[in-house]
Amino acid sequence: MRRQTYIAHGRLASREIHLGAARNQRHGVQVMAFEQMAARLAGGFAQPIDAEALRDAIQQALPETDLGELDTIKLLPGMVGAAADTLHKVWRTGIDLSTRANEHPRLAAVAALEQAVLERLPSSMMRPIDLASQGMVHLHHAPQLFGQIEIVGISELSPCWRDLLLRLARTLPVRWNAGPRSVPDWLEGSAVEIVRSEPATPQVEAISAASGYHEAIEALRWARELIASGTAKPSEIAIAAAAPAAYDDEFMALRADANIELHFVHSIRVVTTRDGQTAAALADILVRGLSQAHLRRLATLLAGSGPFQTFPEGWQRVLPPDAPLSSTDAWERLLSGLTADRWSDGIDHTAKLRVIVEKLGRGTSDAEEIGRAFLSGGALRIWKKALLAGSAAAIDVTIDGLRQEDACEACVSVAWMPASALAASPRKFVRLLGLTSTGWPRRISEDRLLSDHIVPVGELDPLPVTAADRRDFETILSTTTDQVVLSRARRDSEGRLLGKSPLLRGQPEPRYVRRNRRPAHAMSETDRLVARPADFGASDQARSAAECWNDWQRPVVTAHDGMVRADHPALLAALQRVQSASSLAKLLRNPLGFTWSYALGIRAPESAEEALVLDARQSGILLHETLDHAVRLLEGEGSLAGARPDQVIAAIEEAATTIAEHWQTEQAVPPLVVWRRTVEEAKQTALNALQHPEPPLAGQKCYTEVPFGGQEAKSDGALPWDPAKPVKIADTGFQIWGYIDRLDLSDNAAKARVLDYKNGKLPKDAVVLQGGKELQRCLYAYAVKALLGDGIEIDAALLYPRDSEARHLDEPAAVLEDLAGHLRAARASLLAGRAVIGPDNGGDYDDLSFALPANAGNGYCPRKLEPAREALGDAALVWEAI
């Protein structure tokens, strides 16, 4: 058996040589990189310095090594990566730092770091220059170890290996298979046999795409066309770019949609895998703090493994959905209230959840121990690798930058790769992306630690990236046999115009490709349907969508506008539920929204993230809770009616402090400065409300947030009635419940005052029903009369604290009679199947406006409102009520 050794660049080239040898039944073939060959020749278990081992050694050495002028930045995130890059360049170039340390303090610092790193590396790991020197000592073993050496797909060799190669060529046959590639000058006149061939003459085509994403789409369409037509096998197709990372996200998403085996030669980001997402979820908690959203994400990704494996299915239901739980106090409050009956299996797992919360609350200081406790398998390997690559304080950023080998088999798939890998491993059909003025060739950048004024770029990096990109482009054009497509984007992701690459000079004029063109060969089913409207239009989904769109444009109400069959069970159930003032207002002014909310159960999505400011609804809740707490304090000390101004102010201060602390632990609040101002505004508004001059009733007793109709009390305070007693509006079929903001009651229960706080501005005109918006005064007055008896005298008012003015309701009985008529009409209309829009649809306070057609406030709603009014008939008369 004759031994044959191939020296190749990159994993793909090595795999293809192995595959070719296996197919041709060639034995004795070994493929390796040049540094691996040098380590084999050096013997004694010598090996090149592994990237992870180097990072680990640098991380250990940095805190303990005096780096002079670099000492102030040595512990910053990114220092490990910068130091590893610099040492790699120094070693590949063959610069002796120890002899040049006196030339500049920065060189002395890097030399000290190099020495500290080498002391911490395993003794078997050697620098390139040391491997080459040791290999030269054992050159007499080279024929037995390697047989014949053939270097394939390589255009240049780092300076540290050149002497070893030239010495090897005098010991055994060494062939440099350059093909049509350029040959380095330093090989001329040496014993290395140089094999050249004529350059290939592929068909060259250039295109101009709209953007980088469009380039990726067109590339997969092109690959699909080659495969579908039988022109090429997947293994003969390559898509490349000088810097492929810029396109990775697009190709990762399109690969799944196109269902094409697309191999990422340069590896994939770990966060595109489940293990990577699991490690990232844990990192998110340690760096940004524990919250409910973060814990749910981690628990879902772990899927019953790690500390969560003993928890029952659906255990996350013990977490309140609206609470962010973003502080230790909030978690403690939740855990202290959990009991066995809250868990789905009836077993109390609170102690285990407490251990998890406490462990995650330690932060990045215990990142290694926490990773071992929560992660396993691939996720744990990613975690350990991230800790080696950077600081635990920035582990989330480190994980986001980590990559791993793609599981898709390279030799039988379409390859997505860097241009350097394609230059080393040619394919028949090639598409090059990113040929813009800044994308290819890339610009030269200085080293992060050894700037050009310390070590010239030409010395530290003899083959700069700009020259390498140009050489790779020329190599690809000369080694591709069948077709090369040159692609560039006209604009970047932000819409800025991009210039042409200088490499396109002398190439065919680019063909302009529109983003919305109809491709001859679609890359996926989605692409096919978009390109062929007739095919899509024949589907049931398309016909239904077209009918819906056409109905939306017509100035009549249709089945796509909320017209349903009469006596629909879902509508009947929605009307039979116990109603609130807000639900009845929605029924009167927004029948479609009422149907969505109470018949279909649609809810607007709520964000648990911190808001910049509270919206109008949240501001009202904050004011109501502050007033409720303050009034209870004053009633406990005597009465609100007899309280002095200083007592009112003190009660509001105490109430605001308590409510603010409660909000901070139970839900998301704005940033601290904005939150403090919001609380101050709520305090001032509450003071205006409690100091409003209303005549006191005889022996007045004040109640706040008074439940009725079946609502539960919010506190343990005294109540004027049984809150479980039902309240029905006569002759309407509706039963109501709710909370009365404030009820003032005389000692003999002969007189009552119902106050409903309004956080908005005082309206200019008189308010009775306000077109169906304002129902609280009337409904709450009716509830008080129903619960305390017909003989009670009731004064119902809207109190506007910001304007220190109240609007009292005249003749509540007559207003209730009018309202009852409107409710009867609305109920009959909805049961008849007219669940159409109303005047509140598409407005600023329509929380379900996202379910309407786009720009509904300027198109759909104005177009449909009058037809809806006609369809509703008497049910729309309430819109005109004052």
mmCIF file with all atom_site columns, C-alpha atoms in Angstrom, residues 81-225:
data_model
loop_
_atom_site.group_PDB
_atom_site.id
_atom_site.type_symbol
_atom_site.label_atom_id
_atom_site.label_alt_id
_atom_site.label_comp_id
_atom_site.label_asym_id
_atom_site.label_entity_id
_atom_site.label_seq_id
_atom_site.pdbx_PDB_ins_code
_atom_site.Cartn_x
_atom_site.Cartn_y
_atom_site.Cartn_z
_atom_site.occupancy
_atom_site.B_iso_or_equiv
_atom_site.pdbx_formal_charge
_atom_site.auth_seq_id
_atom_site.auth_comp_id
_atom_site.auth_asym_id
_atom_site.auth_atom_id
_atom_site.pdbx_PDB_model_num
ATOM 1   C CA . GLY A 1 81  ? -11.129 37.223 21.737  1.00 0.00 ? 81  GLY A CA 1
ATOM 2   C CA . ALA A 1 82  ? -8.891  40.175 20.843  1.00 0.00 ? 82  ALA A CA 1
ATOM 3   C CA . ALA A 1 83  ? -5.875  38.582 22.541  1.00 0.00 ? 83  ALA A CA 1
ATOM 4   C CA . ALA A 1 84  ? -6.493  35.237 20.819  1.00 0.00 ? 84  ALA A CA 1
ATOM 5   C CA . ASP A 1 85  ? -6.686  36.919 17.393  1.00 0.00 ? 85  ASP A CA 1
ATOM 6   C CA . THR A 1 86  ? -3.470  38.853 17.989  1.00 0.00 ? 86  THR A CA 1
ATOM 7   C CA . LEU A 1 87  ? -1.529  35.787 19.165  1.00 0.00 ? 87  LEU A CA 1
ATOM 8   C CA . HIS A 1 88  ? -2.731  33.782 16.167  1.00 0.00 ? 88  HIS A CA 1
ATOM 9   C CA . LYS A 1 89  ? -1.474  36.489 13.794  1.00 0.00 ? 89  LYS A CA 1
ATOM 10  C CA . VAL A 1 90  ? 1.859   36.778 15.600  1.00 0.00 ? 90  VAL A CA 1
ATOM 11  C CA . TRP A 1 91  ? 2.403   33.021 15.558  1.00 0.00 ? 91  TRP A CA 1
ATOM 12  C CA . ARG A 1 92  ? 1.391   32.545 11.914  1.00 0.00 ? 92  ARG A CA 1
ATOM 13  C CA . THR A 1 93  ? 3.731   35.359 10.862  1.00 0.00 ? 93  THR A CA 1
ATOM 14  C CA . GLY A 1 94  ? 6.586   34.042 12.994  1.00 0.00 ? 94  GLY A CA 1
ATOM 15  C CA . ILE A 1 95  ? 7.190   37.268 14.957  1.00 0.00 ? 95  ILE A CA 1
ATOM 16  C CA . ASP A 1 96  ? 9.357   36.718 18.034  1.00 0.00 ? 96  ASP A CA 1
ATOM 17  C CA . LEU A 1 97  ? 7.723   38.921 20.663  1.00 0.00 ? 97  LEU A CA 1
ATOM 18  C CA . SER A 1 98  ? 10.379  38.321 23.307  1.00 0.00 ? 98  SER A CA 1
ATOM 19  C CA . THR A 1 99  ? 13.141  39.851 21.147  1.00 0.00 ? 99  THR A CA 1
ATOM 20  C CA . ARG A 1 100 ? 11.017  42.842 20.144  1.00 0.00 ? 100 ARG A CA 1
ATOM 21  C CA . ALA A 1 101 ? 9.486   43.612 23.537  1.00 0.00 ? 101 ALA A CA 1
ATOM 22  C CA . ASN A 1 102 ? 11.756  46.644 24.014  1.00 0.00 ? 102 ASN A CA 1
ATOM 23  C CA . GLU A 1 103 ? 10.510  48.302 20.814  1.00 0.00 ? 103 GLU A CA 1
ATOM 24  C CA . HIS A 1 104 ? 7.151   49.383 22.272  1.00 0.00 ? 104 HIS A CA 1
ATOM 25  C CA . PRO A 1 105 ? 5.275   48.980 25.598  1.00 0.00 ? 105 PRO A CA 1
ATOM 26  C CA . ARG A 1 106 ? 2.401   47.274 23.732  1.00 0.00 ? 106 ARG A CA 1
ATOM 27  C CA . LEU A 1 107 ? 4.762   44.618 22.360  1.00 0.00 ? 107 LEU A CA 1
ATOM 28  C CA . ALA A 1 108 ? 6.085   44.067 25.873  1.00 0.00 ? 108 ALA A CA 1
ATOM 29  C CA . ALA A 1 109 ? 2.517   43.643 27.156  1.00 0.00 ? 109 ALA A CA 1
ATOM 30  C CA . VAL A 1 110 ? 1.620   41.116 24.452  1.00 0.00 ? 110 VAL A CA 1
ATOM 31  C CA . ALA A 1 111 ? 4.926   39.277 25.043  1.00 0.00 ? 111 ALA A CA 1
ATOM 32  C CA . ALA A 1 112 ? 4.110   39.015 28.753  1.00 0.00 ? 112 ALA A CA 1
ATOM 33  C CA . LEU A 1 113 ? 0.654   37.707 27.919  1.00 0.00 ? 113 LEU A CA 1
ATOM 34  C CA . GLU A 1 114 ? 2.115   35.179 25.461  1.00 0.00 ? 114 GLU A CA 1
ATOM 35  C CA . GLN A 1 115 ? 4.498   33.867 28.090  1.00 0.00 ? 115 GLN A CA 1
ATOM 36  C CA . ALA A 1 116 ? 1.731   33.559 30.679  1.00 0.00 ? 116 ALA A CA 1
ATOM 37  C CA . VAL A 1 117 ? -0.526  31.780 28.190  1.00 0.00 ? 117 VAL A CA 1
ATOM 38  C CA . LEU A 1 118 ? 2.159   29.296 27.141  1.00 0.00 ? 118 LEU A CA 1
ATOM 39  C CA . GLU A 1 119 ? 2.785   28.404 30.794  1.00 0.00 ? 119 GLU A CA 1
ATOM 40  C CA . ARG A 1 120 ? -0.888  27.542 31.219  1.00 0.00 ? 120 ARG A CA 1
ATOM 41  C CA . LEU A 1 121 ? -1.323  25.527 28.042  1.00 0.00 ? 121 LEU A CA 1
ATOM 42  C CA . PRO A 1 122 ? -0.776  21.761 28.089  1.00 0.00 ? 122 PRO A CA 1
ATOM 43  C CA . SER A 1 123 ? 2.848   20.898 27.353  1.00 0.00 ? 123 SER A CA 1
ATOM 44  C CA . SER A 1 124 ? 1.811   19.010 24.220  1.00 0.00 ? 124 SER A CA 1
ATOM 45  C CA . MET A 1 125 ? 0.385   22.160 22.631  1.00 0.00 ? 125 MET A CA 1
ATOM 46  C CA . MET A 1 126 ? 3.014   24.113 20.711  1.00 0.00 ? 126 MET A CA 1
ATOM 47  C CA . ARG A 1 127 ? 3.169   27.324 18.729  1.00 0.00 ? 127 ARG A CA 1
ATOM 48  C CA . PRO A 1 128 ? 3.441   26.991 14.937  1.00 0.00 ? 128 PRO A CA 1
ATOM 49  C CA . ILE A 1 129 ? 7.096   28.068 14.949  1.00 0.00 ? 129 ILE A CA 1
ATOM 50  C CA . ASP A 1 130 ? 7.874   25.473 17.633  1.00 0.00 ? 130 ASP A CA 1
ATOM 51  C CA . LEU A 1 131 ? 6.043   22.741 15.723  1.00 0.00 ? 131 LEU A CA 1
ATOM 52  C CA . ALA A 1 132 ? 7.961   23.633 12.565  1.00 0.00 ? 132 ALA A CA 1
ATOM 53  C CA . SER A 1 133 ? 11.310  23.631 14.375  1.00 0.00 ? 133 SER A CA 1
ATOM 54  C CA . GLN A 1 134 ? 10.600  20.295 16.073  1.00 0.00 ? 134 GLN A CA 1
ATOM 55  C CA . GLY A 1 135 ? 9.378   18.859 12.763  1.00 0.00 ? 135 GLY A CA 1
ATOM 56  C CA . MET A 1 136 ? 12.626  19.752 11.019  1.00 0.00 ? 136 MET A CA 1
ATOM 57  C CA . VAL A 1 137 ? 14.488  17.674 13.584  1.00 0.00 ? 137 VAL A CA 1
ATOM 58  C CA . HIS A 1 138 ? 12.436  14.615 12.571  1.00 0.00 ? 138 HIS A CA 1
ATOM 59  C CA . LEU A 1 139 ? 12.481  15.104 8.793   1.00 0.00 ? 139 LEU A CA 1
ATOM 60  C CA . HIS A 1 140 ? 14.024  11.646 8.304   1.00 0.00 ? 140 HIS A CA 1
ATOM 61  C CA . HIS A 1 141 ? 10.692  10.127 9.459   1.00 0.00 ? 141 HIS A CA 1
ATOM 62  C CA . ALA A 1 142 ? 8.652   12.045 6.882   1.00 0.00 ? 142 ALA A CA 1
ATOM 63  C CA . PRO A 1 143 ? 8.691   9.422  4.072   1.00 0.00 ? 143 PRO A CA 1
ATOM 64  C CA . GLN A 1 144 ? 7.301   6.764  6.406   1.00 0.00 ? 144 GLN A CA 1
ATOM 65  C CA . LEU A 1 145 ? 4.703   9.111  7.879   1.00 0.00 ? 145 LEU A CA 1
ATOM 66  C CA . PHE A 1 146 ? 3.411   10.787 4.737   1.00 0.00 ? 146 PHE A CA 1
ATOM 67  C CA . GLY A 1 147 ? 4.571   8.952  1.631   1.00 0.00 ? 147 GLY A CA 1
ATOM 68  C CA . GLN A 1 148 ? 3.874   11.517 -1.079  1.00 0.00 ? 148 GLN A CA 1
ATOM 69  C CA . ILE A 1 149 ? 2.470   14.938 -0.170  1.00 0.00 ? 149 ILE A CA 1
ATOM 70  C CA . GLU A 1 150 ? 0.078   16.822 -2.403  1.00 0.00 ? 150 GLU A CA 1
ATOM 71  C CA . ILE A 1 151 ? -1.108  20.315 -1.516  1.00 0.00 ? 151 ILE A CA 1
ATOM 72  C CA . VAL A 1 152 ? -4.495  21.039 -3.104  1.00 0.00 ? 152 VAL A CA 1
ATOM 73  C CA . GLY A 1 153 ? -6.757  24.065 -3.169  1.00 0.00 ? 153 GLY A CA 1
ATOM 74  C CA . ILE A 1 154 ? -4.269  26.375 -1.429  1.00 0.00 ? 154 ILE A CA 1
ATOM 75  C CA . SER A 1 155 ? -2.934  29.597 -2.918  1.00 0.00 ? 155 SER A CA 1
ATOM 76  C CA . GLU A 1 156 ? -0.722  30.759 -0.069  1.00 0.00 ? 156 GLU A CA 1
ATOM 77  C CA . LEU A 1 157 ? 0.915   29.430 3.097   1.00 0.00 ? 157 LEU A CA 1
ATOM 78  C CA . SER A 1 158 ? 1.588   31.306 6.337   1.00 0.00 ? 158 SER A CA 1
ATOM 79  C CA . PRO A 1 159 ? 5.255   32.384 6.759   1.00 0.00 ? 159 PRO A CA 1
ATOM 80  C CA . CYS A 1 160 ? 5.723   30.150 9.828   1.00 0.00 ? 160 CYS A CA 1
ATOM 81  C CA . TRP A 1 161 ? 5.362   26.978 7.685   1.00 0.00 ? 161 TRP A CA 1
ATOM 82  C CA . ARG A 1 162 ? 7.334   27.895 4.581   1.00 0.00 ? 162 ARG A CA 1
ATOM 83  C CA . ASP A 1 163 ? 10.772  26.723 5.711   1.00 0.00 ? 163 ASP A CA 1
ATOM 84  C CA . LEU A 1 164 ? 9.360   23.378 6.828   1.00 0.00 ? 164 LEU A CA 1
ATOM 85  C CA . LEU A 1 165 ? 7.668   22.854 3.459   1.00 0.00 ? 165 LEU A CA 1
ATOM 86  C CA . LEU A 1 166 ? 10.843  23.650 1.528   1.00 0.00 ? 166 LEU A CA 1
ATOM 87  C CA . ARG A 1 167 ? 12.859  21.258 3.721   1.00 0.00 ? 167 ARG A CA 1
ATOM 88  C CA . LEU A 1 168 ? 10.220  18.548 3.282   1.00 0.00 ? 168 LEU A CA 1
ATOM 89  C CA . ALA A 1 169 ? 10.417  18.878 -0.492  1.00 0.00 ? 169 ALA A CA 1
ATOM 90  C CA . ARG A 1 170 ? 14.085  17.899 -0.319  1.00 0.00 ? 170 ARG A CA 1
ATOM 91  C CA . THR A 1 171 ? 13.196  14.774 1.682   1.00 0.00 ? 171 THR A CA 1
ATOM 92  C CA . LEU A 1 172 ? 10.157  13.322 -0.148  1.00 0.00 ? 172 LEU A CA 1
ATOM 93  C CA . PRO A 1 173 ? 7.998   14.158 -3.173  1.00 0.00 ? 173 PRO A CA 1
ATOM 94  C CA . VAL A 1 174 ? 5.901   17.273 -2.534  1.00 0.00 ? 174 VAL A CA 1
ATOM 95  C CA . ARG A 1 175 ? 3.472   18.440 -5.187  1.00 0.00 ? 175 ARG A CA 1
ATOM 96  C CA . TRP A 1 176 ? 1.778   21.854 -5.098  1.00 0.00 ? 176 TRP A CA 1
ATOM 97  C CA . ASN A 1 177 ? -1.363  21.333 -7.182  1.00 0.00 ? 177 ASN A CA 1
ATOM 98  C CA . ALA A 1 178 ? -2.110  24.932 -8.062  1.00 0.00 ? 178 ALA A CA 1
ATOM 99  C CA . GLY A 1 179 ? -4.372  24.284 -11.043 1.00 0.00 ? 179 GLY A CA 1
ATOM 100 C CA . PRO A 1 180 ? -5.282  27.666 -12.488 1.00 0.00 ? 180 PRO A CA 1
ATOM 101 C CA . ARG A 1 181 ? -4.511  29.432 -9.196  1.00 0.00 ? 181 ARG A CA 1
ATOM 102 C CA . SER A 1 182 ? -1.644  31.844 -8.681  1.00 0.00 ? 182 SER A CA 1
ATOM 103 C CA . VAL A 1 183 ? 1.565   30.380 -7.234  1.00 0.00 ? 183 VAL A CA 1
ATOM 104 C CA . PRO A 1 184 ? 3.465   32.173 -4.434  1.00 0.00 ? 184 PRO A CA 1
ATOM 105 C CA . ASP A 1 185 ? 6.787   33.688 -5.491  1.00 0.00 ? 185 ASP A CA 1
ATOM 106 C CA . TRP A 1 186 ? 8.687   32.005 -2.664  1.00 0.00 ? 186 TRP A CA 1
ATOM 107 C CA . LEU A 1 187 ? 8.027   28.577 -4.253  1.00 0.00 ? 187 LEU A CA 1
ATOM 108 C CA . GLU A 1 188 ? 9.864   29.428 -7.460  1.00 0.00 ? 188 GLU A CA 1
ATOM 109 C CA . GLY A 1 189 ? 13.173  27.551 -7.764  1.00 0.00 ? 189 GLY A CA 1
ATOM 110 C CA . SER A 1 190 ? 12.369  25.190 -4.867  1.00 0.00 ? 190 SER A CA 1
ATOM 111 C CA . ALA A 1 191 ? 12.181  21.376 -4.903  1.00 0.00 ? 191 ALA A CA 1
ATOM 112 C CA . VAL A 1 192 ? 8.378   21.562 -4.682  1.00 0.00 ? 192 VAL A CA 1
ATOM 113 C CA . GLU A 1 193 ? 6.751   20.254 -7.864  1.00 0.00 ? 193 GLU A CA 1
ATOM 114 C CA . ILE A 1 194 ? 4.222   22.807 -9.097  1.00 0.00 ? 194 ILE A CA 1
ATOM 115 C CA . VAL A 1 195 ? 1.280   21.471 -11.129 1.00 0.00 ? 195 VAL A CA 1
ATOM 116 C CA . ARG A 1 196 ? -0.572  24.050 -13.194 1.00 0.00 ? 196 ARG A CA 1
ATOM 117 C CA . SER A 1 197 ? -3.603  23.791 -15.431 1.00 0.00 ? 197 SER A CA 1
ATOM 118 C CA . GLU A 1 198 ? -5.530  26.070 -17.746 1.00 0.00 ? 198 GLU A CA 1
ATOM 119 C CA . PRO A 1 199 ? -8.246  28.182 -16.145 1.00 0.00 ? 199 PRO A CA 1
ATOM 120 C CA . ALA A 1 200 ? -11.843 27.117 -16.651 1.00 0.00 ? 200 ALA A CA 1
ATOM 121 C CA . THR A 1 201 ? -14.152 29.170 -18.849 1.00 0.00 ? 201 THR A CA 1
ATOM 122 C CA . PRO A 1 202 ? -17.563 29.076 -17.185 1.00 0.00 ? 202 PRO A CA 1
ATOM 123 C CA . GLN A 1 203 ? -20.632 30.928 -18.350 1.00 0.00 ? 203 GLN A CA 1
ATOM 124 C CA . VAL A 1 204 ? -20.634 34.181 -16.347 1.00 0.00 ? 204 VAL A CA 1
ATOM 125 C CA . GLU A 1 205 ? -23.808 36.120 -15.582 1.00 0.00 ? 205 GLU A CA 1
ATOM 126 C CA . ALA A 1 206 ? -24.320 39.145 -13.322 1.00 0.00 ? 206 ALA A CA 1
ATOM 127 C CA . ILE A 1 207 ? -27.542 40.235 -11.629 1.00 0.00 ? 207 ILE A CA 1
ATOM 128 C CA . SER A 1 208 ? -28.635 43.160 -9.493  1.00 0.00 ? 208 SER A CA 1
ATOM 129 C CA . ALA A 1 209 ? -31.060 42.270 -6.694  1.00 0.00 ? 209 ALA A CA 1
ATOM 130 C CA . ALA A 1 210 ? -33.117 44.610 -4.526  1.00 0.00 ? 210 ALA A CA 1
ATOM 131 C CA . SER A 1 211 ? -31.477 43.720 -1.186  1.00 0.00 ? 211 SER A CA 1
ATOM 132 C CA . GLY A 1 212 ? -29.447 41.077 0.583   1.00 0.00 ? 212 GLY A CA 1
ATOM 133 C CA . TYR A 1 213 ? -32.606 39.170 1.453   1.00 0.00 ? 213 TYR A CA 1
ATOM 134 C CA . HIS A 1 214 ? -33.660 39.260 -2.200  1.00 0.00 ? 214 HIS A CA 1
ATOM 135 C CA . GLU A 1 215 ? -30.212 37.947 -3.155  1.00 0.00 ? 215 GLU A CA 1
ATOM 136 C CA . ALA A 1 216 ? -30.753 34.951 -0.857  1.00 0.00 ? 216 ALA A CA 1
ATOM 137 C CA . ILE A 1 217 ? -34.201 34.265 -2.359  1.00 0.00 ? 217 ILE A CA 1
ATOM 138 C CA . GLU A 1 218 ? -32.860 34.438 -5.913  1.00 0.00 ? 218 GLU A CA 1
ATOM 139 C CA . ALA A 1 219 ? -29.970 32.151 -4.975  1.00 0.00 ? 219 ALA A CA 1
ATOM 140 C CA . LEU A 1 220 ? -32.307 29.424 -3.743  1.00 0.00 ? 220 LEU A CA 1
ATOM 141 C CA . ARG A 1 221 ? -34.563 29.839 -6.771  1.00 0.00 ? 221 ARG A CA 1
ATOM 142 C CA . TRP A 1 222 ? -31.485 29.356 -8.951  1.00 0.00 ? 222 TRP A CA 1
ATOM 143 C CA . ALA A 1 223 ? -30.409 26.260 -7.009  1.00 0.00 ? 223 ALA A CA 1
ATOM 144 C CA . ARG A 1 224 ? -33.914 24.791 -7.180  1.00 0.00 ? 224 ARG A CA 1
ATOM 145 C CA . GLU A 1 225 ? -34.008 25.374 -10.957 1.00 0.00 ? 225 GLU A CA 1
#
